Coordinates of N, CA and C and ligand atoms in Angstrom, one line a residue:
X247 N -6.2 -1.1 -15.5 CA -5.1 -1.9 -15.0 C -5.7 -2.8 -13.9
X248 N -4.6 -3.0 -12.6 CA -5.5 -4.2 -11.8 C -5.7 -4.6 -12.4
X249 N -6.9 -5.7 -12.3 CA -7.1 -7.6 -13.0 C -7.1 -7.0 -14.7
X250 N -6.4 -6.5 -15.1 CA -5.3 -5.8 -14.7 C -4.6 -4.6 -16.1
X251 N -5.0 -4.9 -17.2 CA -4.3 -4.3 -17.9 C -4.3 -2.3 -18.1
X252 N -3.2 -1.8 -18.3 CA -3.4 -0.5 -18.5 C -3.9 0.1 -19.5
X253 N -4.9 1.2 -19.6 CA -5.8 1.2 -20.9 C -4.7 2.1 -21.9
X254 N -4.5 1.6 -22.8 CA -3.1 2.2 -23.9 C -3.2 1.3 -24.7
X255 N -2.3 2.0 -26.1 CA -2.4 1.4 -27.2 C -1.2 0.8 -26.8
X256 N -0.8 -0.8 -27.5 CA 0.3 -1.7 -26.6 C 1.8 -1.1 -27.3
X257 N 1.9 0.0 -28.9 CA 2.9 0.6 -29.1 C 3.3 1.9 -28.5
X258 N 2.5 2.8 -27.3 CA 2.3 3.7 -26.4 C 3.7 3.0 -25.4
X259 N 4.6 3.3 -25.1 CA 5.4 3.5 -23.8 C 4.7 3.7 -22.6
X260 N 4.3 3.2 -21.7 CA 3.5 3.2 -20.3 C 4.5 4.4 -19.7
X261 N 4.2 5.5 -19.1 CA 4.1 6.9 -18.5 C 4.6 6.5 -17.3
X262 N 5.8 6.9 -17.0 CA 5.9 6.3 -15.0 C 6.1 8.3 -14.4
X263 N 5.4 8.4 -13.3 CA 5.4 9.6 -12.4 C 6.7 9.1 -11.2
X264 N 7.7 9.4 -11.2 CA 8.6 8.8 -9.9 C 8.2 10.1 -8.9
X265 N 8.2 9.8 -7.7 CA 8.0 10.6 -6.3 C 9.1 10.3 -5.6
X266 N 9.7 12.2 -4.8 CA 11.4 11.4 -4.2 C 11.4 12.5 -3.6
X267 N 11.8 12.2 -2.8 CA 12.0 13.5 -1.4 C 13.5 13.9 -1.4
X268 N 14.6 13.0 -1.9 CA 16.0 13.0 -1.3 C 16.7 12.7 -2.7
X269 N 17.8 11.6 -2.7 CA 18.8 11.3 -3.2 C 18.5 10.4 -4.4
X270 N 17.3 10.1 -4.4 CA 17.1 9.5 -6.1 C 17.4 8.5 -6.5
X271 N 18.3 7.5 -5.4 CA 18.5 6.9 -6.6 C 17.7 5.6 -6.7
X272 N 16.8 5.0 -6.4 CA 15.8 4.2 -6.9 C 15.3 4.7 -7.8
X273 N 15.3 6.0 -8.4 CA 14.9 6.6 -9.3 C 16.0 6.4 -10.6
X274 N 17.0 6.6 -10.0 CA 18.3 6.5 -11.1 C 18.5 5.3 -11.7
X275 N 17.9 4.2 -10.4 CA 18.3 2.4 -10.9 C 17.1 2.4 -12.3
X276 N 16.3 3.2 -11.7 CA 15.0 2.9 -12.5 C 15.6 3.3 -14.4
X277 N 15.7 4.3 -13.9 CA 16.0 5.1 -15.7 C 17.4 4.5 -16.2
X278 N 18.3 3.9 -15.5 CA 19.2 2.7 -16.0 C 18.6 1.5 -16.6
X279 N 17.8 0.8 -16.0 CA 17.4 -0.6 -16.5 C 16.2 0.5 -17.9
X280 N 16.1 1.3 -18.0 CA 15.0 1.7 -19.1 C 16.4 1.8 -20.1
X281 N 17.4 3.0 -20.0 CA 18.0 3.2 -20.7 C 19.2 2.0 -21.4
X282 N 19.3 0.9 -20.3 CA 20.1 -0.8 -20.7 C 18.8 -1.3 -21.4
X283 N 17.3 -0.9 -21.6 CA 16.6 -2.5 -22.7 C 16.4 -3.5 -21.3
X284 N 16.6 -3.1 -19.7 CA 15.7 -4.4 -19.1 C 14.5 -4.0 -18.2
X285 N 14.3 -2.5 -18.5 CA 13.0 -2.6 -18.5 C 12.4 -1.8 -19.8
X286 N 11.6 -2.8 -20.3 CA 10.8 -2.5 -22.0 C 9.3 -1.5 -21.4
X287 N 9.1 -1.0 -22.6 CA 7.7 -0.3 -23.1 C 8.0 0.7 -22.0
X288 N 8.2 1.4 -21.5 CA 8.1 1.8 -20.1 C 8.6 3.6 -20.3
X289 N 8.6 4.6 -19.9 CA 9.4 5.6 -20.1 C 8.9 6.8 -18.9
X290 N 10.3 7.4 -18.3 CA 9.3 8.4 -17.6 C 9.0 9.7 -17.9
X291 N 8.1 10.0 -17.5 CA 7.1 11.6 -18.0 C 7.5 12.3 -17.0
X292 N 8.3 12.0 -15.9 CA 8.5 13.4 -14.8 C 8.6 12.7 -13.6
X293 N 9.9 13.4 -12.8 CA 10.2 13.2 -11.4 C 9.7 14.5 -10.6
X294 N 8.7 14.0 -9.5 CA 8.4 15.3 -8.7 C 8.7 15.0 -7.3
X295 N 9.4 16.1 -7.1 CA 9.8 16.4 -5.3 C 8.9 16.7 -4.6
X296 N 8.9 16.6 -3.1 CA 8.4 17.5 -2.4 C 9.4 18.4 -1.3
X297 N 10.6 17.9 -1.7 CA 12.0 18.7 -1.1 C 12.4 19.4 -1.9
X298 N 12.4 21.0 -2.2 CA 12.9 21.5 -3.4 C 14.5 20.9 -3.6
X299 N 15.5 21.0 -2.4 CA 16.5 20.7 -2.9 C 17.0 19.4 -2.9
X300 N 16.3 18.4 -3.2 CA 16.2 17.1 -3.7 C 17.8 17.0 -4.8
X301 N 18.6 15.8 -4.2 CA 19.5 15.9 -5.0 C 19.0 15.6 -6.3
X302 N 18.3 14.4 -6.1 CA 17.4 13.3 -7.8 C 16.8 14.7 -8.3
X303 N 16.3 15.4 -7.8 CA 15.6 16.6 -9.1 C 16.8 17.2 -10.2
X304 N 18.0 17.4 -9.5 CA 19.1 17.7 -10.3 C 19.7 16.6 -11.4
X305 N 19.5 15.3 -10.7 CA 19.8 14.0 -11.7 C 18.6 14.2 -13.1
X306 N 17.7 14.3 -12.5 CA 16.8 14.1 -13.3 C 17.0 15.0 -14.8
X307 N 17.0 15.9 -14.5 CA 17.4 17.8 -15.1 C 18.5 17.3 -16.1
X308 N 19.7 16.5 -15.6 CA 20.8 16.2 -16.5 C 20.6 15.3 -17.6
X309 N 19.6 14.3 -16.9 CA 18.8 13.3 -17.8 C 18.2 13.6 -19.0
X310 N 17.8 15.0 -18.8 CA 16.9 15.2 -19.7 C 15.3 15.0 -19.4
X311 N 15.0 14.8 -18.5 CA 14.1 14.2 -17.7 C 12.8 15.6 -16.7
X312 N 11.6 15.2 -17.3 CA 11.0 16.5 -16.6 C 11.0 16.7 -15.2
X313 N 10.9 17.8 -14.5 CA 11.3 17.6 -13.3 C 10.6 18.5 -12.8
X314 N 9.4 18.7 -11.6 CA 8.9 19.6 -10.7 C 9.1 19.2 -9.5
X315 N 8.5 20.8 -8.6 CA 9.1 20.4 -7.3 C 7.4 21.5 -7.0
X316 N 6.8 20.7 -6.1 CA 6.0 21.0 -4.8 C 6.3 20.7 -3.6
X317 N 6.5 21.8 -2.7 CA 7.6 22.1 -1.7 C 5.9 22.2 -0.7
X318 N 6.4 20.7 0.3 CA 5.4 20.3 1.1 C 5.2 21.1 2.6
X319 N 6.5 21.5 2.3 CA 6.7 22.6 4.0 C 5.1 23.0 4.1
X320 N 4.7 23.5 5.3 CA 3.6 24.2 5.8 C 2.3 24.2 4.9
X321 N 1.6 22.3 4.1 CA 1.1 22.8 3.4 C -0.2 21.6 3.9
X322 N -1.3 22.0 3.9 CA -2.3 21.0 4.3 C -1.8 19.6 3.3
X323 N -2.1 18.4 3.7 CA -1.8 17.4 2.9 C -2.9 17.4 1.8
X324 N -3.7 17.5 1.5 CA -4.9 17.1 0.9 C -4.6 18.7 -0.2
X325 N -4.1 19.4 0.1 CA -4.1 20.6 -1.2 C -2.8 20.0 -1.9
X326 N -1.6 20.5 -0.8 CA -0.5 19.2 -1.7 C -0.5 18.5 -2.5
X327 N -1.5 17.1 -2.4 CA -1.1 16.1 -3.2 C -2.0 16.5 -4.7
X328 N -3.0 17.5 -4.3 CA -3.6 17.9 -5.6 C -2.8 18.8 -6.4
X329 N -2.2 19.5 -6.1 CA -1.1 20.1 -7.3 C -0.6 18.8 -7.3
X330 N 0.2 17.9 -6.8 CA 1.0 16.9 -7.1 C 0.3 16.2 -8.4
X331 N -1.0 15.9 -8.1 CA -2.0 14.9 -8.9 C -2.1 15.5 -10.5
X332 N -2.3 16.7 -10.2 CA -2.6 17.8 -11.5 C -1.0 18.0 -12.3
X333 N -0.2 17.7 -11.5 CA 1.2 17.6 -12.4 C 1.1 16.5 -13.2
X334 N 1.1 15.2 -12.7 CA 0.5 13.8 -12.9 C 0.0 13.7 -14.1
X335 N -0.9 14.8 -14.2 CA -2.1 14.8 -15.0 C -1.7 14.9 -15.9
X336 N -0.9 16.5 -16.5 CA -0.8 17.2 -17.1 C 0.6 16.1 -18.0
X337 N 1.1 15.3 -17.4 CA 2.1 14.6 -17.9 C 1.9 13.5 -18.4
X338 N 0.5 13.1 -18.3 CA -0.3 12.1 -18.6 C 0.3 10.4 -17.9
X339 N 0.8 10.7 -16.7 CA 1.1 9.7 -16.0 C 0.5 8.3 -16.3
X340 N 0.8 7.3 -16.3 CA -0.2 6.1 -16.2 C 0.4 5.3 -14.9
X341 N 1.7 5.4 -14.1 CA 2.2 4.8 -13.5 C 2.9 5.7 -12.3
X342 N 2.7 5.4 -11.1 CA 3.6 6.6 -10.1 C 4.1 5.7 -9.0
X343 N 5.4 5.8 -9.2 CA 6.3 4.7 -8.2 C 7.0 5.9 -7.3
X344 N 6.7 5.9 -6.2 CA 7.2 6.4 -5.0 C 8.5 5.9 -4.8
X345 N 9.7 6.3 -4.7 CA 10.9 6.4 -4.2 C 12.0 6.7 -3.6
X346 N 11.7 6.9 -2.1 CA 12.2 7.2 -1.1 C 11.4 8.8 -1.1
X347 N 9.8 8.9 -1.2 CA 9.1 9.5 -1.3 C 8.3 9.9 0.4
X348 N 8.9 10.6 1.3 CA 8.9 10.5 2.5 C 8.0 11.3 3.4
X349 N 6.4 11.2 2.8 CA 5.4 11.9 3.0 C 4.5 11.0 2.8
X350 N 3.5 11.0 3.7 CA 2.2 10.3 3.6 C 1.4 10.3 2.7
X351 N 0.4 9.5 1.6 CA 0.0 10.4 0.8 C -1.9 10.4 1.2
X352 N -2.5 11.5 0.7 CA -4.2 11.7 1.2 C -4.7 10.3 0.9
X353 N -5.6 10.3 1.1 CA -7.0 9.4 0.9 C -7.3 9.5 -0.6
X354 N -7.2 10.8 -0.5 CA -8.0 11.2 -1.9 C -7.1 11.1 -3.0
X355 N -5.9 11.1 -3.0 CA -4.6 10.6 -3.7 C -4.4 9.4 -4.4
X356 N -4.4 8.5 -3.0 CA -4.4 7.1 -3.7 C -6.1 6.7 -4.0
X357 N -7.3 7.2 -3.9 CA -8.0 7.0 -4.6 C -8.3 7.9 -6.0
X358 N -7.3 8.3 -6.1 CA -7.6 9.2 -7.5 C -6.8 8.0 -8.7
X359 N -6.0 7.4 -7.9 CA -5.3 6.0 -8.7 C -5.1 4.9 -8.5
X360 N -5.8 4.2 -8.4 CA -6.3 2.5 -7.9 C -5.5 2.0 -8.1
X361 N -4.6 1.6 -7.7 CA -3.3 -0.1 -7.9 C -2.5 0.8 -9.2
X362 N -2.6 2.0 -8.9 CA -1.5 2.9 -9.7 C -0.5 3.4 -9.1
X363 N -0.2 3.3 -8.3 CA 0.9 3.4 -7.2 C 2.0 2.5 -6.5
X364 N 3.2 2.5 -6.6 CA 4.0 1.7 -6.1 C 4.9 2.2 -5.2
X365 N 5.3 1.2 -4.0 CA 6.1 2.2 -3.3 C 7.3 0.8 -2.9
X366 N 8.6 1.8 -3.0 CA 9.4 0.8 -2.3 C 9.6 1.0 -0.7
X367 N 10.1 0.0 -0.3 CA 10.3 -0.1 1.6 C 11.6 -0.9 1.4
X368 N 12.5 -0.1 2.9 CA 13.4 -1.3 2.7 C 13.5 -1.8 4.0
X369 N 12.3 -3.0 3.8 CA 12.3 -3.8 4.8 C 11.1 -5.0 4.5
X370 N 11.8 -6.0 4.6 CA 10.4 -7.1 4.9 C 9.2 -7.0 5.2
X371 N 8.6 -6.3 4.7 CA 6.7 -6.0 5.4 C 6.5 -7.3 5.9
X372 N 5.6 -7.1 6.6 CA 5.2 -6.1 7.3 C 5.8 -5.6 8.5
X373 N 7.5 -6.4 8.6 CA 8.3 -5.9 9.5 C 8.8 -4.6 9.2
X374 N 9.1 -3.8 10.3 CA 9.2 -2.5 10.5 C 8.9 -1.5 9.2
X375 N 7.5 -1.3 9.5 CA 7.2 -0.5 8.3 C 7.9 1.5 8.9
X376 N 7.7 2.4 8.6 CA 8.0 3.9 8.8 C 9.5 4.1 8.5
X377 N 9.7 4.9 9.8 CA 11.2 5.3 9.0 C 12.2 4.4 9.4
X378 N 13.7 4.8 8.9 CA 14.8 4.1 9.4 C 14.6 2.3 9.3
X379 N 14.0 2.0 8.2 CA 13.2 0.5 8.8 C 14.7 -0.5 8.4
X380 N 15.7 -0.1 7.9 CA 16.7 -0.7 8.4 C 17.6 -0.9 10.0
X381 N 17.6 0.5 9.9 CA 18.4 0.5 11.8 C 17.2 -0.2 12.6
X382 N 15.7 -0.2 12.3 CA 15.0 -1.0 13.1 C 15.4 -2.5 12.9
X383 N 15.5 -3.0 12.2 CA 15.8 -4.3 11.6 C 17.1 -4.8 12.6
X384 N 18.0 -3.9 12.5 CA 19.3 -4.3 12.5 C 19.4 -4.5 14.5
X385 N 18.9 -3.3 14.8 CA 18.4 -3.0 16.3 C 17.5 -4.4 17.0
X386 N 16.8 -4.7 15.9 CA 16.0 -5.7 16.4 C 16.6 -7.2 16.8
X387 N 17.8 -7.1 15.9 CA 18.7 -8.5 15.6 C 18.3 -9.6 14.9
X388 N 17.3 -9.4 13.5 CA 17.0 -10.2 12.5 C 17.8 -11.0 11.6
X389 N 18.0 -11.8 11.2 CA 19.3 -12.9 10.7 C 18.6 -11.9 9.4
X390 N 17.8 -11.8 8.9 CA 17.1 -12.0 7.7 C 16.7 -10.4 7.0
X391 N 17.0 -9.8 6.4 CA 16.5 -8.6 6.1 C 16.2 -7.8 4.6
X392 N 15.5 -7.3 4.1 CA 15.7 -7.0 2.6 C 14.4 -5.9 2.5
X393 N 14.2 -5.8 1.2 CA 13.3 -4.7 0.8 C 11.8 -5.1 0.3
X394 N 10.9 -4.9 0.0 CA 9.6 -4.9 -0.6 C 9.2 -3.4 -1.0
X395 N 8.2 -4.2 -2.6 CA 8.2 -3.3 -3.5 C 6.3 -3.6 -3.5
X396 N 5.3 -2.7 -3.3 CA 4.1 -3.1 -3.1 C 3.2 -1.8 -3.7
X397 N 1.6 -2.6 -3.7 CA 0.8 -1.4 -4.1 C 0.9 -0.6 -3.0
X398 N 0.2 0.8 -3.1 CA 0.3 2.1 -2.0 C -1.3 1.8 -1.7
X399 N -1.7 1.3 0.1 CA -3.1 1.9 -0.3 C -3.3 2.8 1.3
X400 N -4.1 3.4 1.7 CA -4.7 4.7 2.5 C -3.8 3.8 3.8
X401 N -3.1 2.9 4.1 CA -2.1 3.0 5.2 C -0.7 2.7 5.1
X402 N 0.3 3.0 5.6 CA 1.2 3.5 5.6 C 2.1 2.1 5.2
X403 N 2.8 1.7 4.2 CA 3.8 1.0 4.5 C 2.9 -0.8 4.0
X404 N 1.8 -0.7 3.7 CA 0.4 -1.7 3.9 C 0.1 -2.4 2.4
X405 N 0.3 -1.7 1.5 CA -0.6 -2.6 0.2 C -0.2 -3.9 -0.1
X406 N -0.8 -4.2 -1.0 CA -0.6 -5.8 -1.9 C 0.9 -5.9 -2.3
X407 N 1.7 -6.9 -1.9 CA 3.0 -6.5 -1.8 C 3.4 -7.3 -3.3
X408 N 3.8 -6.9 -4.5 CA 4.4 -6.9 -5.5 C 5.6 -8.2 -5.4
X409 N 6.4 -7.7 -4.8 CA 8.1 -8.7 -4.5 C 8.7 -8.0 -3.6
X410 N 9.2 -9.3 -3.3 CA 10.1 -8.9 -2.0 C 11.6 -9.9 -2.6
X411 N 12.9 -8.6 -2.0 CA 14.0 -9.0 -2.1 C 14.8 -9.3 -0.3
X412 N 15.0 -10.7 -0.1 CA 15.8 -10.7 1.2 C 17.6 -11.3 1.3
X413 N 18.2 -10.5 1.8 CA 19.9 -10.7 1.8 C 19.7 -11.4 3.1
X414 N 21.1 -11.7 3.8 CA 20.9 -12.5 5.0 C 22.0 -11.4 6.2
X415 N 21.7 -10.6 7.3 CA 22.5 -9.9 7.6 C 23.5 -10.6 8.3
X416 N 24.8 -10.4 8.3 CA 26.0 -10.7 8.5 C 26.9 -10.3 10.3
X417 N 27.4 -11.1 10.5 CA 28.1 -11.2 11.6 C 28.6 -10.0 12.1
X418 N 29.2 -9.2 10.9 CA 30.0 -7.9 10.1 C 29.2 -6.9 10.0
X419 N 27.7 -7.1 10.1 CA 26.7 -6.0 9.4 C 27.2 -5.0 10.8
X420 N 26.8 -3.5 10.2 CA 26.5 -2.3 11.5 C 25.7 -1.6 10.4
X421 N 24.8 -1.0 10.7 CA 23.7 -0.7 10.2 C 23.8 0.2 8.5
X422 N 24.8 0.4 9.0 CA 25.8 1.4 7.5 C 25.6 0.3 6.4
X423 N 26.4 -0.5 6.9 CA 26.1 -1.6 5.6 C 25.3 -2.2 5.5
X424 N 24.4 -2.6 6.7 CA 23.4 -3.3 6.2 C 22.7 -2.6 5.1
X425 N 22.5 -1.4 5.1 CA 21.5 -0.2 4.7 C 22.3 -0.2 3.2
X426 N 22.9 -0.2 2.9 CA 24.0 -0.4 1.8 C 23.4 -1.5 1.1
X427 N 23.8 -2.5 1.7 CA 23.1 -4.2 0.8 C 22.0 -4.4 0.5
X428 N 21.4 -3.4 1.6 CA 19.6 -3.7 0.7 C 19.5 -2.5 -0.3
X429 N 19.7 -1.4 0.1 CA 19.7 -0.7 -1.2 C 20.2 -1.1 -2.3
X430 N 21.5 -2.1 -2.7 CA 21.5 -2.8 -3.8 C 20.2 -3.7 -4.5
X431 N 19.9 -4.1 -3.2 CA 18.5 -4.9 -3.8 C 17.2 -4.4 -4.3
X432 N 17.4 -3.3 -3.5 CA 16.5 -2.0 -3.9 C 16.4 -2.0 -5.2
X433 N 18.1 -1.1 -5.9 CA 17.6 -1.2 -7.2 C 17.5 -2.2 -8.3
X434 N 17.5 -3.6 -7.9 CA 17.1 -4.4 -8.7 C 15.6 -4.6 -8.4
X435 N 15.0 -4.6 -8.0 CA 13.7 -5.1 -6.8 C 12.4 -4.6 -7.7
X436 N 12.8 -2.8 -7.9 CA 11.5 -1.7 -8.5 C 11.8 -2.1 -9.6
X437 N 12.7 -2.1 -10.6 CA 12.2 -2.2 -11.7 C 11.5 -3.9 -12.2
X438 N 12.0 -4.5 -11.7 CA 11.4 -6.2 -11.8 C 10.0 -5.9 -11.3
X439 N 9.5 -4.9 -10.3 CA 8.6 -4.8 -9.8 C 7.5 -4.6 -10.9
X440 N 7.8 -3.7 -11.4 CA 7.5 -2.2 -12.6 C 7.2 -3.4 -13.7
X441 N 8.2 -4.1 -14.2 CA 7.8 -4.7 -15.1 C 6.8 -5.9 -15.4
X442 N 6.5 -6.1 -13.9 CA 5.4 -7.2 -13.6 C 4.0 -6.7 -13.8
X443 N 4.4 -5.2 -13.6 CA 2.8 -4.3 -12.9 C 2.6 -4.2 -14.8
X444 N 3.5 -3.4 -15.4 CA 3.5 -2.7 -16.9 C 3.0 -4.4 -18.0
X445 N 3.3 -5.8 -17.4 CA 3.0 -6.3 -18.2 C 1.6 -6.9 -18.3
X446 N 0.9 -6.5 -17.3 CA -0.1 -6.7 -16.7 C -0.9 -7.9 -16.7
X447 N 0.6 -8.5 -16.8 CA 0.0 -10.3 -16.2 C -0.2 -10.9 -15.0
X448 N -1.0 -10.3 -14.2 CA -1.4 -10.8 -12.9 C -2.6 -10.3 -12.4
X449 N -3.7 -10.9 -11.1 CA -4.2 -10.2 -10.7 C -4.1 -10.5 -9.3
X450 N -4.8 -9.6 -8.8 CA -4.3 -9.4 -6.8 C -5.9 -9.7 -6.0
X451 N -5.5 -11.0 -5.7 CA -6.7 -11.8 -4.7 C -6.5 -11.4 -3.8
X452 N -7.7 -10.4 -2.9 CA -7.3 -10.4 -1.5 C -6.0 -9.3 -1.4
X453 N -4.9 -9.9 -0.7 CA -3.9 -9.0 -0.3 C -2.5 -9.8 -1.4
X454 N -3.5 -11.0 -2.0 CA -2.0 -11.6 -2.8 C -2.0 -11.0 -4.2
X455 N -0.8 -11.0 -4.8 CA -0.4 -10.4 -6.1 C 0.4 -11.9 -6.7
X456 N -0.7 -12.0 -7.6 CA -0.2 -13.2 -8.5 C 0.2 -13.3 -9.8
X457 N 1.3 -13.8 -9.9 CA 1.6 -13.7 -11.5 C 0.8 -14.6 -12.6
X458 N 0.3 -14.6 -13.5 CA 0.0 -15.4 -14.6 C 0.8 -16.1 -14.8
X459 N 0.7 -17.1 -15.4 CA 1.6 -17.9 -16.1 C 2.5 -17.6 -17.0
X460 N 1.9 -16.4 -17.9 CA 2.3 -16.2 -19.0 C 4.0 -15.2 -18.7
X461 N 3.7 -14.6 -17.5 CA 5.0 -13.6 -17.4 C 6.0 -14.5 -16.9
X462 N 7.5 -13.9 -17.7 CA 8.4 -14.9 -18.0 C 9.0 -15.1 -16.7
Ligands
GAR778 C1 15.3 4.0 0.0 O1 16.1 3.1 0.9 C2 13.8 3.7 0.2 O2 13.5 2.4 0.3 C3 13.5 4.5 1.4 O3 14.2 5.7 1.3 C4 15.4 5.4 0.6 C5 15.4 6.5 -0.6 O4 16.7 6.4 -1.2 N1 12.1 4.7 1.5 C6 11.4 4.6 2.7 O5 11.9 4.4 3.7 C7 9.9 4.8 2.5 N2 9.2 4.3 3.6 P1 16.8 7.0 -2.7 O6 16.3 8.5 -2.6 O7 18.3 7.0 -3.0 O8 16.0 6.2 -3.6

């Protein structure tokens, strides 16, 4: 992949790995737009936690959807993410989109999968990357605020940024809603994201991610 295509036969469905610590549902928007026909070729092989009681692990379960859990409590990072990786494996992953995936991930992680990783933020990178990056936003008093959908690489919150969705915050906003409206944009954001990365019509100069011409 990168400059760029994924190695698969082009009747193969591309493998997505979703990563989710909590409530799922950038994960949920995700398996909607698969299960509506607007996002094509695409299918997922397995949601994995690192919160066993992850609501999305239960969504997932209902789905029909494989579902593990490596329970990150008290666990060196670098052993972690290798059971993680070896699930990955075993599921024959080709794609692993992070969502609301709330753990750092090793060195050795994201170099086990080059520009194979996606992570959502909900915040204008490189504005307030970590946590809460909406109440930072909102705290800060930004007219302007939204999400970004980018590659993952060895710093936090940092890769080649894919797309960015921005709303305009409101007179009316208090951080509840603001956090509300971008999450809407959220779930349009990943899968538009997903289907840029899956068509593999672009390549990433530098820190920019460019589309071909050819993608619609
Ligand atoms: C989402 O807002 C996502 O952008 C954020 O966590 C939430 C997870 O919600 N992720 C981060 O802040 C990562 N830095 P979800 O579990 O309902 O998808």
């Amino acid at each position: 992949m990168g400059n760029s295509q994924m190695d698969r036969s082009p009747a193969m469905p591309l493998r997505l790995g979703i990563l989710i610590s909590g409530r799922g549902s950038n994960f949920l928007a995700i398996a909607e737009s698969i299960r509506a026909g607007r996002l094509k070729s695409v299918e997922i092989a397995v949601v994995i936690s690192n919160v066993p009681d992850a609501a999305g692990l239960e969504r997932a379960r209902e789905l029909g959807i494989a579902a593990a859990v490596f329970d990150s409590r008290g666990r060196k990072r670098a052993e972690h993410d290798a059971d993680v990786a070896g699930c990955l494996k075993e599921h024959r992953v080709d794609l692993i989109c992070l969502a609301g995936y709330m753990r750092l991930l090793s060195p050795q992680f994201v170099a086990a999968f080059p520009n194979r990783i996606l992570n959502i933020h909900p915040s204008l990178l490189p504005a307030f990357p970590g946590l809460e990056a909406q109440e930072q936003a909102f705290a800060y008093g930004v007219k302007v605020a939204g999400c970004t959908v980018h590659f993952v690489d060895e710093e936090l919150d940092h890769g080649a940024i894919i797309l960015q969705r921005a709303i305009p915050v409101l007179e009316t906003d208090d951080p509840h809603s603001l956090t509300a409206r971008i999450l809407t944009e959220e779930h349009k954001a990943y899968s538009e994201a997903i289907a840029m990365v899956v068509s593999g019509e672009y390549e990433i100069r530098g820190r920019r991610f460019i589309k071909r011409a050819a993608f619609p």
